[in-house]
Each structure stands twice: as structure tokens, then as C-alpha cells.
Short mmCIF file of C-alpha atoms in Angstrom, two decimals:
data_model
loop_
_atom_site.label_atom_id
_atom_site.label_comp_id
_atom_site.label_asym_id
_atom_site.label_seq_id
_atom_site.Cartn_x
_atom_site.Cartn_y
_atom_site.Cartn_z
CA MET A 22 160.72 98.69 90.96
CA ASP A 23 163.82 100.50 92.18
CA PHE A 24 165.06 98.64 95.25
CA ILE A 25 168.36 100.55 95.35
CA THR A 26 166.85 104.03 95.49
CA GLY A 27 164.32 102.46 97.82
CA GLU A 28 161.08 100.51 98.04
CA ILE A 29 158.69 99.79 100.90
CA LEU A 30 157.25 96.27 101.13
CA TYR A 31 154.39 95.38 103.45
CA ILE A 32 154.67 91.73 104.46
CA ASP A 33 152.45 89.49 106.59
CA LYS A 34 155.04 88.00 108.95
CA PRO A 35 154.55 84.27 109.50
CA LEU A 36 154.30 82.65 112.93
CA GLU A 37 157.65 81.70 114.50
CA TRP A 38 159.69 83.81 112.06
CA THR A 39 161.73 86.57 113.66
CA SER A 40 161.63 90.02 112.11
CA PHE A 41 165.28 89.46 111.16
CA ASP A 42 164.31 86.24 109.37
CA VAL A 43 162.01 88.23 107.07
CA VAL A 44 164.64 90.90 106.39
CA LYS A 45 167.28 88.24 105.73
CA ARG A 46 165.01 86.45 103.23
CA VAL A 47 164.22 89.65 101.32
CA ARG A 48 167.86 90.77 101.33
CA GLY A 49 169.09 87.40 100.09
CA VAL A 50 166.73 87.40 97.09
CA LEU A 51 167.58 91.03 96.29
CA LEU A 52 171.33 90.39 96.38
CA HIS A 53 170.91 87.46 94.01
CA ARG A 54 168.65 89.39 91.62
CA LEU A 55 170.81 92.53 91.60
CA HIS A 56 174.16 90.64 91.56
CA ARG A 57 175.36 92.61 94.58
CA LYS A 58 177.32 91.62 97.67
CA LYS A 59 175.74 94.23 99.94
CA MET A 60 172.31 95.80 100.17
CA LYS A 61 170.53 97.93 102.77
CA VAL A 62 167.35 96.24 103.95
CA GLY A 63 165.65 97.01 107.27
CA HIS A 64 162.28 96.97 108.98
CA ALA A 65 160.12 99.51 110.77
CA GLY A 66 158.92 97.89 113.97
CA THR A 67 159.84 94.50 115.39
CA LEU A 68 157.30 91.72 115.74
CA ASP A 69 157.99 88.91 118.20
CA PRO A 70 158.42 85.41 116.72
CA LEU A 71 155.07 84.34 118.21
CA ALA A 72 153.27 87.26 116.56
CA THR A 73 152.06 87.55 112.97
CA GLY A 74 150.88 90.37 110.77
CA VAL A 75 151.94 93.62 109.16
CA MET A 76 155.68 94.10 108.94
CA VAL A 77 157.17 97.05 107.05
CA VAL A 78 160.34 96.12 105.14
CA VAL A 79 162.37 98.89 103.50
CA THR A 80 165.21 98.71 100.99
CA GLY A 81 168.03 100.93 99.78
CA LYS A 82 167.83 104.62 100.59
CA SER A 83 164.29 104.18 101.93
CA THR A 84 165.87 102.80 105.11
CA LYS A 85 166.22 106.49 106.05
CA LEU A 86 162.42 106.51 106.45
CA ILE A 87 162.38 103.81 109.15
CA GLU A 88 161.89 106.23 112.05
CA GLN A 89 159.05 108.00 110.21
CA LEU A 90 157.38 104.69 109.32
CA GLN A 91 157.70 103.42 112.90
CA ALA A 92 155.73 106.42 114.13
CA GLY A 93 152.53 105.20 112.46
CA VAL A 94 149.61 104.09 114.61
CA LYS A 95 149.38 100.30 114.95
CA GLU A 96 146.40 98.00 115.38
CA TYR A 97 146.56 94.54 116.94
CA VAL A 98 144.25 91.67 117.72
CA ALA A 99 145.50 90.08 120.94
CA THR A 100 144.31 87.01 122.84
CA ILE A 101 145.03 86.97 126.57
CA GLN A 102 144.89 83.92 128.82
CA LEU A 103 143.63 85.04 132.21
CA GLY A 104 144.50 83.30 135.46
CA ALA A 105 148.17 82.57 134.79
CA THR A 106 151.44 84.41 134.21
CA THR A 107 154.73 83.64 132.50
CA PRO A 108 158.08 85.45 132.92
CA SER A 109 157.98 86.65 129.30
CA TYR A 110 154.25 87.53 129.48
CA ASP A 111 153.63 85.26 126.48
CA LEU A 112 154.17 81.63 125.42
CA GLU A 113 157.95 81.94 125.07
CA THR A 114 158.31 80.80 128.68
CA GLU A 115 156.40 78.36 130.90
CA ILE A 116 153.66 79.36 133.36
CA ASP A 117 155.21 80.44 136.65
CA ALA A 118 152.07 81.21 138.68
CA THR A 119 148.30 80.70 138.58
CA TYR A 120 145.55 82.88 140.05
CA PRO A 121 141.81 82.70 140.80
CA THR A 122 139.47 83.60 137.92
CA GLU A 123 136.03 82.78 139.35
CA HIS A 124 135.38 86.47 140.00
CA ILE A 125 136.17 87.60 136.44
CA THR A 126 133.10 88.48 134.38
CA ARG A 127 132.54 90.38 131.15
CA GLU A 128 131.28 93.26 133.28
CA ALA A 129 134.54 93.23 135.26
CA VAL A 130 136.54 93.35 132.02
CA ASP A 131 134.45 96.25 130.69
CA ALA A 132 134.98 98.11 133.96
CA ILE A 133 138.79 98.06 133.91
CA LEU A 134 139.56 98.54 130.21
CA PRO A 135 138.90 102.33 130.14
CA ASP A 136 141.84 102.72 132.56
CA PHE A 137 144.15 101.60 129.74
CA ILE A 138 142.95 104.13 127.16
CA GLY A 139 144.82 107.39 126.58
CA ARG A 140 148.32 108.31 127.77
CA ILE A 141 149.50 105.60 130.14
CA GLU A 142 152.71 104.46 131.78
CA GLN A 143 153.90 100.95 130.93
CA VAL A 144 156.88 99.00 132.26
CA PRO A 145 158.37 97.05 129.32
CA PRO A 146 158.83 93.28 129.67
CA ALA A 147 162.15 91.98 130.96
CA PHE A 148 162.13 89.79 127.84
CA SER A 149 162.42 92.76 125.49
CA ALA A 150 164.99 94.54 123.34
CA CYS A 151 165.23 97.46 125.78
CA LYS A 152 168.80 98.22 126.83
CA ILE A 153 170.24 98.37 130.34
CA ASP A 154 173.82 99.67 130.49
CA GLY A 155 174.23 98.76 126.83
CA LYS A 156 172.91 95.21 127.24
CA ARG A 157 169.64 93.86 125.85
CA ALA A 158 167.13 93.13 128.60
CA TYR A 159 166.15 89.78 127.07
CA ASP A 160 169.78 88.58 127.15
CA MET A 161 169.91 89.29 130.88
CA ALA A 162 166.44 87.81 131.53
CA ARG A 163 167.26 84.58 129.71
CA LYS A 164 170.34 84.18 131.90
CA GLY A 165 168.16 84.47 134.99
CA LYS A 166 169.44 87.94 135.94
CA GLU A 167 167.15 90.47 137.57
CA VAL A 168 165.97 93.13 135.14
CA GLU A 169 164.54 96.47 136.22
CA LEU A 170 163.11 98.67 133.48
CA LYS A 171 161.65 102.16 133.90
CA PRO A 172 158.07 102.93 132.86
CA LYS A 173 157.53 104.50 129.44
CA ILE A 174 154.76 106.82 128.33
CA LEU A 175 152.66 105.58 125.43
CA VAL A 176 149.23 106.16 123.97
CA ILE A 177 146.43 103.64 123.53
CA ASP A 178 143.66 105.06 121.35
CA GLU A 179 141.20 102.18 121.40
CA ILE A 180 140.58 98.87 123.16
CA GLU A 181 137.61 96.81 122.05
CA VAL A 182 136.54 93.40 123.33
CA GLU A 183 136.09 91.03 120.39
CA GLU A 184 135.43 87.94 122.54
CA PHE A 185 135.39 86.95 126.20
CA ASP A 186 135.26 83.19 126.80
CA SER A 187 134.30 82.62 130.43
CA ASP A 188 134.90 78.86 130.18
CA LYS A 189 138.45 79.03 128.81
CA MET A 190 138.98 82.38 130.55
CA THR A 191 140.41 83.97 127.41
CA LEU A 192 139.98 87.55 126.27
CA ARG A 193 140.42 88.69 122.68
CA LEU A 194 140.95 92.42 122.17
CA ARG A 195 141.37 94.81 119.27
CA ILE A 196 143.93 97.44 120.27
CA VAL A 197 144.94 100.65 118.49
CA CYS A 198 148.10 102.15 119.97
CA SER A 199 151.27 104.18 119.48
CA LYS A 200 154.72 102.82 118.74
CA GLY A 201 156.56 101.38 121.72
CA THR A 202 153.50 99.61 123.13
CA TYR A 203 154.22 96.10 124.39
CA ILE A 204 151.00 94.11 124.04
CA ARG A 205 152.57 91.41 126.27
CA ALA A 206 152.95 93.98 129.03
CA LEU A 207 149.35 95.09 128.47
CA ALA A 208 148.27 91.45 128.97
CA ARG A 209 150.19 91.41 132.25
CA ASP A 210 148.62 94.68 133.43
CA ILE A 211 145.08 93.69 132.45
CA GLY A 212 145.50 90.47 134.43
CA LYS A 213 146.62 92.48 137.46
CA ALA A 214 143.76 94.95 137.09
CA LEU A 215 141.35 92.00 137.23
CA ASN A 216 142.99 90.84 140.48
CA SER A 217 144.36 87.81 138.69
CA GLY A 218 147.12 87.09 136.19
CA GLY A 219 147.37 87.25 132.43
CA HIS A 220 149.68 86.42 129.55
CA LEU A 221 149.50 86.73 125.79
CA ILE A 222 148.71 83.56 123.82
CA ALA A 223 148.17 85.03 120.33
CA LEU A 224 148.99 88.32 118.63
CA ARG A 225 148.34 89.62 115.13
CA ARG A 226 149.30 93.09 113.94
CA THR A 227 146.44 94.02 111.63
CA ARG A 228 147.43 97.54 110.64
CA VAL A 229 150.41 99.92 110.49
CA GLY A 230 149.43 103.45 109.49
CA ASP A 231 146.98 103.02 106.61
CA MET A 232 148.25 99.57 105.55
CA ARG A 233 146.05 96.66 106.58
CA VAL A 234 147.17 93.05 106.86
CA GLU A 235 144.77 91.85 104.16
CA ASP A 236 146.66 94.05 101.68
CA CYS A 237 150.10 92.68 102.64
CA LEU A 238 152.24 90.22 100.69
CA THR A 239 153.19 86.84 102.08
CA VAL A 240 156.94 86.25 102.30
CA GLU A 241 156.81 84.03 99.22
CA GLN A 242 154.77 86.60 97.29
CA ALA A 243 157.41 89.22 98.14
CA VAL A 244 160.15 86.83 96.99
CA GLU A 245 158.29 86.15 93.72
CA LEU A 246 157.78 89.89 93.19
CA ILE A 247 161.51 90.55 93.56
CA ARG A 248 162.40 87.65 91.26
CA THR A 249 160.01 88.57 88.44
CA THR A 250 159.32 92.32 88.49
CA ASP A 251 161.11 94.75 86.18
CA ILE A 252 163.90 96.39 88.16
CA THR A 253 165.29 99.88 87.62
CA ILE A 254 169.00 100.46 88.21
CA PRO A 255 169.82 104.10 89.08
CA ASP A 256 172.20 105.91 86.69
CA GLU A 257 174.90 106.29 89.34
CA GLU A 258 174.89 102.50 89.79
CA ASN A 259 175.21 101.92 86.04
CA ASN A 260 178.16 104.31 85.88
CA ASN A 261 180.10 102.51 88.64
#
């Protein structure tokens, strides 16, 4: 493998790791293997710490492909807790309000989901990496400051109900969408559409482009690959 000219690694991000944690781990092993002090390693599409699944890690000159790789269609399996909201729209923050759920049925869910398919407007979460006057929204939100973000246009190709548990009032969905989609915000909006509340309690990215999660490496498999595979050093590197 030629990590300097550039390689693309597809990794199944573990729960509670940040996307930066994965990049840092890969970069550290590469630097040690290549006996270098610096190395370009990046990723194409952030996953929240509480999410798992396909993460695209790129090395060397392939980091120039990040924007192209980010444009790929993504598929998620998301579990939404209905009847309650949190400021972050997921489990990062505590429940701040509860709502009635007695009226929510599978038929009600099926009735509102088509409204979320196609080109839609979505207001990103305050707890997000969006910038306001050069500052990250999540930095402001965590300090208790008011955050106002403008709606963004995105595309949701498919939403399919995998399970609706009327006792626990949870909804598991398979979602195929464009880049820039916040599944946490979708959980919020689905809760509102059901005249209740909603927040995300589990998220797994199952596909990016044509790469499926079952074909991804674990972090440790990626580390072992870097440690043991034959590595090509470009001629210009050998001549330096």
C-alpha cells in the first residue's frame, strides 16, 4: 500500500470515539511505521461520538478527494425515542421536556414520513459544527448561549420503518440521504410532526457511496493492516 501517495480506508467507527480519535489513531500508527514526523490523514464526513458505522479515512495526497468522497449518498439506521426532547437532540444532553405519546400509532408514523422524503429544509442542531460568525455552534450551545441557525436544503431519498415499539415508544428507521443531513435534527422534526417530541438514542451509518459497514475494517484491523502490509515509498520520497 502507498499511504503517502494516498490510500482510502473504510473503518467501522466504535461507539464513543470521535471522528478525530479515529484519524489520530491511524495517523499515529502511520507515522511510526513510516518513520515520519508529519503525515496528512483526514476523514470524509464526521460521525458523532454516540454514532457508529462507516467512516472514510484518507491518507497522503488522497486527502484532496475528501470533498468528492463526502458527496456520496449515505445510509443510516436510526432509533428515535418519542415523547421526549433533549437540547442536543440525542443522548449527549439530558431530557429537557416530555410530551404525550398515547396518540402515536404505526399508522400515524406512516402518514407523516412521506413529508420528509425528497428535497427538504432542515435547521441544523445547535449542538453541531456549523459556524456562526466564525464560532462553532456547539461551543456556544455548551456555554448556554442562544444559537440561531438557518435552514439548509438537503435530500432524503428513502425512509423505511424497521421497527415501531408502541410500548417503549421507539421508532427505528433506515434512512438514505445526502451529505449534510443531521439525523438528530430529523429525530426532532419527526417528533414534532407527530405532535410530540423526539430525540435520537442510537445511530449507525451503514453505507457511504457503495461501501457497506459489513465490509469495513475495525480500528484494530486497520492498525494491524498498517503495521504488517507491504508499504510502497514513492521515488520522490526516497530521493529526499
